[in-house]
mmCIF file of C-alpha atoms in Angstrom:
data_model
loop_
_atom_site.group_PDB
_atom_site.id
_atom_site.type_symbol
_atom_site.label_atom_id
_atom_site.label_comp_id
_atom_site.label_asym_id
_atom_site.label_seq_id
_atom_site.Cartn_x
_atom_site.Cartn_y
_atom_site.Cartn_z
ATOM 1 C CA UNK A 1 9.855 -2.918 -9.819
ATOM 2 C CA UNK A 2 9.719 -5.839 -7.546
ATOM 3 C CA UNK A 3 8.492 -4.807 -4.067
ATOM 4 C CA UNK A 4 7.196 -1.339 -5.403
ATOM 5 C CA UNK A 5 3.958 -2.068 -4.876
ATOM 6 C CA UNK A 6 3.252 1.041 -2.833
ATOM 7 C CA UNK A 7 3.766 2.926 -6.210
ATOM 8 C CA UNK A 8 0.356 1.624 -6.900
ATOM 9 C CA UNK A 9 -1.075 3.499 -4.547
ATOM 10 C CA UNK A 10 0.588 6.669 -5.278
ATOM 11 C CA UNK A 11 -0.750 6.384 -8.837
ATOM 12 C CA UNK A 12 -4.067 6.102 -7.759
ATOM 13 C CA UNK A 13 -3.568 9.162 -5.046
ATOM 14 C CA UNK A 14 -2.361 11.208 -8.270
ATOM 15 C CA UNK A 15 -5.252 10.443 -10.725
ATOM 16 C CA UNK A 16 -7.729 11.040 -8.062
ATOM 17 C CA UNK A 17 -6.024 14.532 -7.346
ATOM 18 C CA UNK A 18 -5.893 15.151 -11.039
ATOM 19 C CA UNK A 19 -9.336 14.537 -10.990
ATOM 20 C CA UNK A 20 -10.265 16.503 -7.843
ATOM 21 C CA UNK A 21 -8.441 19.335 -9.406
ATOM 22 C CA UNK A 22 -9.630 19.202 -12.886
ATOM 23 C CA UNK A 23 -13.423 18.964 -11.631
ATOM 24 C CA UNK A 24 -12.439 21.396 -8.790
ATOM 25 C CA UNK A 25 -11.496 23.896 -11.967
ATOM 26 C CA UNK A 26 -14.401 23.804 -13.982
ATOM 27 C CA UNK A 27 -16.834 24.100 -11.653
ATOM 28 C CA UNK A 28 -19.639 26.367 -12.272
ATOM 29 C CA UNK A 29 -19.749 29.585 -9.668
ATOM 30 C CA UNK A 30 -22.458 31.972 -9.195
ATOM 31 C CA UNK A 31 -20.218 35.554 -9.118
ATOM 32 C CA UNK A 32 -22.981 36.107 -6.210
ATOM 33 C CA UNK A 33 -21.770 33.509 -3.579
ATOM 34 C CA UNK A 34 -18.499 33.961 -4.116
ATOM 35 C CA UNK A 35 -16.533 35.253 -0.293
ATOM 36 C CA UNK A 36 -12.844 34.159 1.318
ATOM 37 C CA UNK A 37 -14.018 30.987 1.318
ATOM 38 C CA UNK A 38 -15.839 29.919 -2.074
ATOM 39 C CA UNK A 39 -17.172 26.745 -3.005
ATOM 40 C CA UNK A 40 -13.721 25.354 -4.904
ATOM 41 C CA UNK A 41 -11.593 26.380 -1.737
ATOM 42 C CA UNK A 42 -12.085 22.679 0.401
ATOM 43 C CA UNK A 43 -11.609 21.054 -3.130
ATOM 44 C CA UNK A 44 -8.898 22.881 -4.482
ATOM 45 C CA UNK A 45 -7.152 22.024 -1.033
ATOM 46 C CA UNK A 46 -7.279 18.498 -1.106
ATOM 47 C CA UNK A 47 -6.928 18.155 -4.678
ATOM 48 C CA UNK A 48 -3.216 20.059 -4.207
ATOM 49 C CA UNK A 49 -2.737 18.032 -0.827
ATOM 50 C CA UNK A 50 -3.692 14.262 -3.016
ATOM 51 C CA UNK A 51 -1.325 15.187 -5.205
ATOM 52 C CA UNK A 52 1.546 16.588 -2.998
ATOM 53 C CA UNK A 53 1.512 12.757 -0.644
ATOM 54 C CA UNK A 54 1.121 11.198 -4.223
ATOM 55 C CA UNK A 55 4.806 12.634 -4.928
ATOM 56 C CA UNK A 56 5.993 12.181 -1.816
ATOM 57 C CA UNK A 57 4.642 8.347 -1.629
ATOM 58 C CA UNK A 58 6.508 7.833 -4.629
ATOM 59 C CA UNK A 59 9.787 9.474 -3.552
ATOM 60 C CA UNK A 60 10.091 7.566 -0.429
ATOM 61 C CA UNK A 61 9.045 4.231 -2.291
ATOM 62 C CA UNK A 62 11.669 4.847 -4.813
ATOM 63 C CA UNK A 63 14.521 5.807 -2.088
ATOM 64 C CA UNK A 64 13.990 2.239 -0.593
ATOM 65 C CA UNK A 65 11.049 3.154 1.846
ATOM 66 C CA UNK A 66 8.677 0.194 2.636
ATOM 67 C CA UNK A 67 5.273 -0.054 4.219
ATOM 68 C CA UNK A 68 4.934 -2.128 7.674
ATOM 69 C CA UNK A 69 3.028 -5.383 6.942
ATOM 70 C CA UNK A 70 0.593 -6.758 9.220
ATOM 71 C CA UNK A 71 1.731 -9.712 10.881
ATOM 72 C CA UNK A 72 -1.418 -11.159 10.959
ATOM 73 C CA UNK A 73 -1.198 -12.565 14.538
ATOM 74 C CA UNK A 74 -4.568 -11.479 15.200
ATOM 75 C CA UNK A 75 -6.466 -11.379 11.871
ATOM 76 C CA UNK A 76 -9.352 -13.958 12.416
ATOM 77 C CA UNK A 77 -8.948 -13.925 16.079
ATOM 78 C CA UNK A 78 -12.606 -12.911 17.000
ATOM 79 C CA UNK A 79 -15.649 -13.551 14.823
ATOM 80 C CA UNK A 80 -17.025 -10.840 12.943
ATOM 81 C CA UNK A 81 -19.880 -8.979 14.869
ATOM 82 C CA UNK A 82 -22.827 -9.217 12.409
ATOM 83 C CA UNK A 83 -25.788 -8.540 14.385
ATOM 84 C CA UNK A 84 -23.995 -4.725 15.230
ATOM 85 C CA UNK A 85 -23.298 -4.385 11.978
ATOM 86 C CA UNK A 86 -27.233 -5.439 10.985
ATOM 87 C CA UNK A 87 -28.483 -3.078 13.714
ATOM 88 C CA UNK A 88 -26.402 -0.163 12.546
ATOM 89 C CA UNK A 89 -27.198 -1.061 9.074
ATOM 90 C CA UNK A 90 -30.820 -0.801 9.908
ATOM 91 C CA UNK A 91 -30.675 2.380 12.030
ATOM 92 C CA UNK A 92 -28.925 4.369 9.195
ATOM 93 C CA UNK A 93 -31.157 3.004 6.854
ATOM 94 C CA UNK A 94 -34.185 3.891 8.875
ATOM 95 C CA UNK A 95 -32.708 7.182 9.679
ATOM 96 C CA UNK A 96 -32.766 7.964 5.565
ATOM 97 C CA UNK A 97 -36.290 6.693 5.280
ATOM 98 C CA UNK A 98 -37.595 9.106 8.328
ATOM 99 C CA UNK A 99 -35.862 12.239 7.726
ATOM 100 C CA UNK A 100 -38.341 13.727 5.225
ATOM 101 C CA UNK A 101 -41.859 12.711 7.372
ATOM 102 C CA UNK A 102 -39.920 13.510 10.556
ATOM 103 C CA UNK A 103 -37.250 15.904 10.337
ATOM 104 C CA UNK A 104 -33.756 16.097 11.118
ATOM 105 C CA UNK A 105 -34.061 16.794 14.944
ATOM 106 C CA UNK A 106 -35.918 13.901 15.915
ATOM 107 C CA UNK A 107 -34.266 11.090 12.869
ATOM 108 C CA UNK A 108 -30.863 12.791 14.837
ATOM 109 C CA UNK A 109 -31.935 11.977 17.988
ATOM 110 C CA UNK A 110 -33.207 8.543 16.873
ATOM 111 C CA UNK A 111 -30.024 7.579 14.486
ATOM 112 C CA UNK A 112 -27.524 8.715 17.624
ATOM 113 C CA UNK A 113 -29.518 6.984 20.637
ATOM 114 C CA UNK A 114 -29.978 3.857 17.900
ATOM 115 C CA UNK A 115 -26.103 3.867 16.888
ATOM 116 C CA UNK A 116 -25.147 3.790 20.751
ATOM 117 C CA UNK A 117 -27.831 1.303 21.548
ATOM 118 C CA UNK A 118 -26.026 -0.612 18.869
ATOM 119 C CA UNK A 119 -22.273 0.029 20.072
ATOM 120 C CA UNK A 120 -23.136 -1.755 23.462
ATOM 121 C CA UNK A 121 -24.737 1.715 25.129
ATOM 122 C CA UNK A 122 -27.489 0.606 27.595
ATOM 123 C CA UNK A 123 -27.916 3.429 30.294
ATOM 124 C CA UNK A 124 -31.456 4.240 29.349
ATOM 125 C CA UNK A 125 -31.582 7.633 31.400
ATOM 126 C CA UNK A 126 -28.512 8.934 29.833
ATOM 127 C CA UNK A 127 -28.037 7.673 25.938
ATOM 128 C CA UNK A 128 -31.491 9.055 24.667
ATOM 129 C CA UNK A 129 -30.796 13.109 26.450
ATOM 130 C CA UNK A 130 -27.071 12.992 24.312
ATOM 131 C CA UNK A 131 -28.483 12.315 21.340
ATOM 132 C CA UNK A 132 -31.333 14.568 22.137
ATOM 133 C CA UNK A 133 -28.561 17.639 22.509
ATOM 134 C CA UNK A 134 -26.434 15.781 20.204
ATOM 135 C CA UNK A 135 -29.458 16.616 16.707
ATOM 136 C CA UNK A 136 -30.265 19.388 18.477
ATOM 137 C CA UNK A 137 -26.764 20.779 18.152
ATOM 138 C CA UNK A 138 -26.375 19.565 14.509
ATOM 139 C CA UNK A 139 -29.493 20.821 13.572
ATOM 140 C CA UNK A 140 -28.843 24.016 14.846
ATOM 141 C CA UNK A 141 -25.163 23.887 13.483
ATOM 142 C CA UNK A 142 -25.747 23.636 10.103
ATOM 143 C CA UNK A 143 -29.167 25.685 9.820
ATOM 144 C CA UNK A 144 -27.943 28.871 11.680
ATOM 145 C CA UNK A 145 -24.319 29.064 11.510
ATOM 146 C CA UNK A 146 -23.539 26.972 7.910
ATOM 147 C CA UNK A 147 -27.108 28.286 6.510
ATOM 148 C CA UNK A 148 -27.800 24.472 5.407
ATOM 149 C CA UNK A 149 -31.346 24.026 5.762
ATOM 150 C CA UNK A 150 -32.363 20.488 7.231
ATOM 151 C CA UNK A 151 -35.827 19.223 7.418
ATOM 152 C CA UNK A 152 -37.223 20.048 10.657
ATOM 153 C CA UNK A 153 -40.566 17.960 10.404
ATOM 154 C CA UNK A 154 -43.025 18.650 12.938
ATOM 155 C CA UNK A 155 -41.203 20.113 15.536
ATOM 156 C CA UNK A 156 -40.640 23.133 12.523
ATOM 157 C CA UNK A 157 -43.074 25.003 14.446
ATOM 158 C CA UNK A 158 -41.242 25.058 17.732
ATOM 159 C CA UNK A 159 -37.587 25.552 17.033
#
Protein backbone atom coordinates (compact mmCIF):
# COMPACT_ATOMS: atom_id res chain seq x y z
CA UNK A 1 0.00 0.00 0.00
CA UNK A 2 3.00 2.16 -0.25
CA UNK A 3 2.19 5.42 -2.07
CA UNK A 4 -1.68 4.83 -1.70
CA UNK A 5 -2.13 7.43 0.38
CA UNK A 6 -4.88 9.02 -1.67
CA UNK A 7 -6.98 5.93 -0.56
CA UNK A 8 -7.18 7.81 2.63
CA UNK A 9 -9.02 10.26 1.34
CA UNK A 10 -11.42 8.22 -0.51
CA UNK A 11 -12.26 6.48 2.77
CA UNK A 12 -13.05 9.49 4.38
CA UNK A 13 -15.20 10.80 1.12
CA UNK A 14 -17.17 7.34 1.60
CA UNK A 15 -17.95 7.50 5.39
CA UNK A 16 -18.97 11.02 5.08
CA UNK A 17 -21.40 10.00 2.14
CA UNK A 18 -22.54 7.08 4.20
CA UNK A 19 -23.25 9.45 6.67
CA UNK A 20 -24.86 12.15 4.50
CA UNK A 21 -27.03 9.43 3.21
CA UNK A 22 -27.94 7.63 6.28
CA UNK A 23 -28.92 11.08 8.07
CA UNK A 24 -30.29 12.24 4.65
CA UNK A 25 -32.76 8.94 5.11
CA UNK A 26 -34.10 9.34 8.36
CA UNK A 27 -34.88 12.63 8.35
CA UNK A 28 -38.09 13.72 9.73
CA UNK A 29 -40.63 15.32 6.88
CA UNK A 30 -43.73 17.14 7.44
CA UNK A 31 -46.16 15.28 4.53
CA UNK A 32 -47.20 19.18 4.26
CA UNK A 33 -43.94 20.69 2.77
CA UNK A 34 -43.23 18.09 0.79
CA UNK A 35 -43.03 19.50 -3.47
CA UNK A 36 -40.40 18.43 -6.52
CA UNK A 37 -37.93 19.60 -4.52
CA UNK A 38 -38.21 18.39 -0.72
CA UNK A 39 -35.96 18.97 1.98
CA UNK A 40 -33.73 15.48 1.47
CA UNK A 41 -33.34 16.32 -2.37
CA UNK A 42 -29.78 18.71 -1.99
CA UNK A 43 -28.72 15.97 0.59
CA UNK A 44 -29.61 12.95 -1.03
CA UNK A 45 -27.60 14.50 -4.07
CA UNK A 46 -24.44 14.97 -2.58
CA UNK A 47 -24.60 12.12 -0.38
CA UNK A 48 -24.88 9.81 -3.87
CA UNK A 49 -22.28 12.27 -5.58
CA UNK A 50 -19.56 11.74 -2.08
CA UNK A 51 -19.90 8.45 -2.59
CA UNK A 52 -19.74 8.04 -6.45
CA UNK A 53 -15.86 10.30 -6.46
CA UNK A 54 -15.18 8.09 -3.30
CA UNK A 55 -15.25 4.97 -5.83
CA UNK A 56 -13.87 6.57 -8.44
CA UNK A 57 -10.84 8.09 -6.19
CA UNK A 58 -10.18 4.69 -5.29
CA UNK A 59 -10.29 3.14 -8.78
CA UNK A 60 -7.91 5.52 -10.26
CA UNK A 61 -5.56 5.24 -7.08
CA UNK A 62 -5.58 1.56 -7.42
CA UNK A 63 -4.94 1.61 -11.43
CA UNK A 64 -1.62 3.53 -10.67
CA UNK A 65 -3.14 7.15 -10.65
CA UNK A 66 -1.18 9.67 -8.45
CA UNK A 67 -1.95 13.11 -7.12
CA UNK A 68 0.41 16.17 -8.32
CA UNK A 69 2.55 17.28 -5.33
CA UNK A 70 3.29 20.75 -4.66
CA UNK A 71 6.69 21.62 -5.34
CA UNK A 72 6.86 23.92 -2.75
CA UNK A 73 8.83 26.63 -4.66
CA UNK A 74 6.70 29.18 -3.28
CA UNK A 75 5.34 27.93 0.08
CA UNK A 76 6.72 30.55 2.63
CA UNK A 77 7.46 33.01 -0.01
CA UNK A 78 5.33 35.96 1.42
CA UNK A 79 4.42 36.41 5.08
CA UNK A 80 1.12 35.56 6.15
CA UNK A 81 -1.32 38.62 6.08
CA UNK A 82 -2.60 38.74 9.70
CA UNK A 83 -3.99 42.07 10.12
CA UNK A 84 -6.66 41.04 6.91
CA UNK A 85 -7.26 38.11 8.42
CA UNK A 86 -7.93 40.08 12.06
CA UNK A 87 -10.09 42.63 10.22
CA UNK A 88 -12.18 40.03 8.47
CA UNK A 89 -12.24 38.07 11.58
CA UNK A 90 -13.67 41.03 13.33
CA UNK A 91 -16.17 42.11 10.64
CA UNK A 92 -17.81 38.60 10.54
CA UNK A 93 -17.79 38.49 14.05
CA UNK A 94 -19.38 41.86 14.40
CA UNK A 95 -21.70 41.08 11.64
CA UNK A 96 -23.13 37.95 14.02
CA UNK A 97 -23.33 40.20 17.02
CA UNK A 98 -25.50 43.02 14.99
CA UNK A 99 -27.82 41.04 13.02
CA UNK A 100 -30.52 40.60 15.69
CA UNK A 101 -30.53 44.63 17.03
CA UNK A 102 -30.01 45.64 13.39
CA UNK A 103 -31.24 43.43 10.84
CA UNK A 104 -29.99 41.70 7.95
CA UNK A 105 -30.10 44.67 5.42
CA UNK A 106 -27.98 46.97 7.14
CA UNK A 107 -25.31 43.98 9.10
CA UNK A 108 -25.27 43.01 4.93
CA UNK A 109 -24.40 46.16 3.92
CA UNK A 110 -21.92 46.60 6.81
CA UNK A 111 -20.26 42.86 6.62
CA UNK A 112 -19.84 43.42 2.51
CA UNK A 113 -18.49 47.19 2.55
CA UNK A 114 -16.27 45.85 5.83
CA UNK A 115 -15.01 42.56 3.92
CA UNK A 116 -13.94 44.83 0.83
CA UNK A 117 -12.53 47.49 3.05
CA UNK A 118 -10.56 44.56 4.32
CA UNK A 119 -9.55 42.92 0.82
CA UNK A 120 -7.67 46.24 -0.10
CA UNK A 121 -11.15 48.09 -1.46
CA UNK A 122 -10.74 51.87 -0.80
CA UNK A 123 -13.02 53.81 -3.35
CA UNK A 124 -15.23 55.31 -0.72
CA UNK A 125 -18.03 56.49 -3.27
CA UNK A 126 -18.35 53.15 -4.79
CA UNK A 127 -17.68 50.10 -2.11
CA UNK A 128 -20.44 51.23 0.46
CA UNK A 129 -23.58 51.59 -2.72
CA UNK A 130 -22.45 47.57 -3.75
CA UNK A 131 -22.86 46.37 -0.65
CA UNK A 132 -25.84 48.54 -0.15
CA UNK A 133 -27.55 46.61 -3.41
CA UNK A 134 -25.46 43.74 -2.61
CA UNK A 135 -27.93 43.00 1.32
CA UNK A 136 -30.46 44.49 -0.36
CA UNK A 137 -30.49 41.79 -3.00
CA UNK A 138 -29.85 38.97 -0.44
CA UNK A 139 -32.31 40.15 1.73
CA UNK A 140 -34.78 40.27 -0.75
CA UNK A 141 -33.53 36.86 -2.25
CA UNK A 142 -34.08 34.75 0.41
CA UNK A 143 -37.27 36.51 2.05
CA UNK A 144 -39.41 36.70 -1.18
CA UNK A 145 -38.27 34.18 -3.54
CA UNK A 146 -36.68 31.25 -0.93
CA UNK A 147 -39.44 32.37 1.82
CA UNK A 148 -36.40 32.48 4.46
CA UNK A 149 -37.25 35.12 6.75
CA UNK A 150 -34.14 37.33 7.84
CA UNK A 151 -34.24 39.90 10.50
CA UNK A 152 -34.96 43.12 9.01
CA UNK A 153 -34.34 45.38 12.19
CA UNK A 154 -35.45 48.79 11.91
CA UNK A 155 -35.67 49.35 8.47
CA UNK A 156 -38.73 46.35 8.87
CA UNK A 157 -41.02 49.14 8.52
CA UNK A 158 -39.84 50.39 5.17
CA UNK A 159 -39.05 47.42 3.02
Amino acid sequence: MRGRSELGVSVLLLVVGVLVLSDTLTMETVAGQRGPVGPRTVPLVVGVALLLVAVALAVDVLRGGRGEGDDGADAGAEPADWRTVALLAGIFLASAALIEPLGFPITGALLFWGSAYALGSRNAARDPLIAAVLSMATFAAFNTLLGVPLPGGPLMGVL
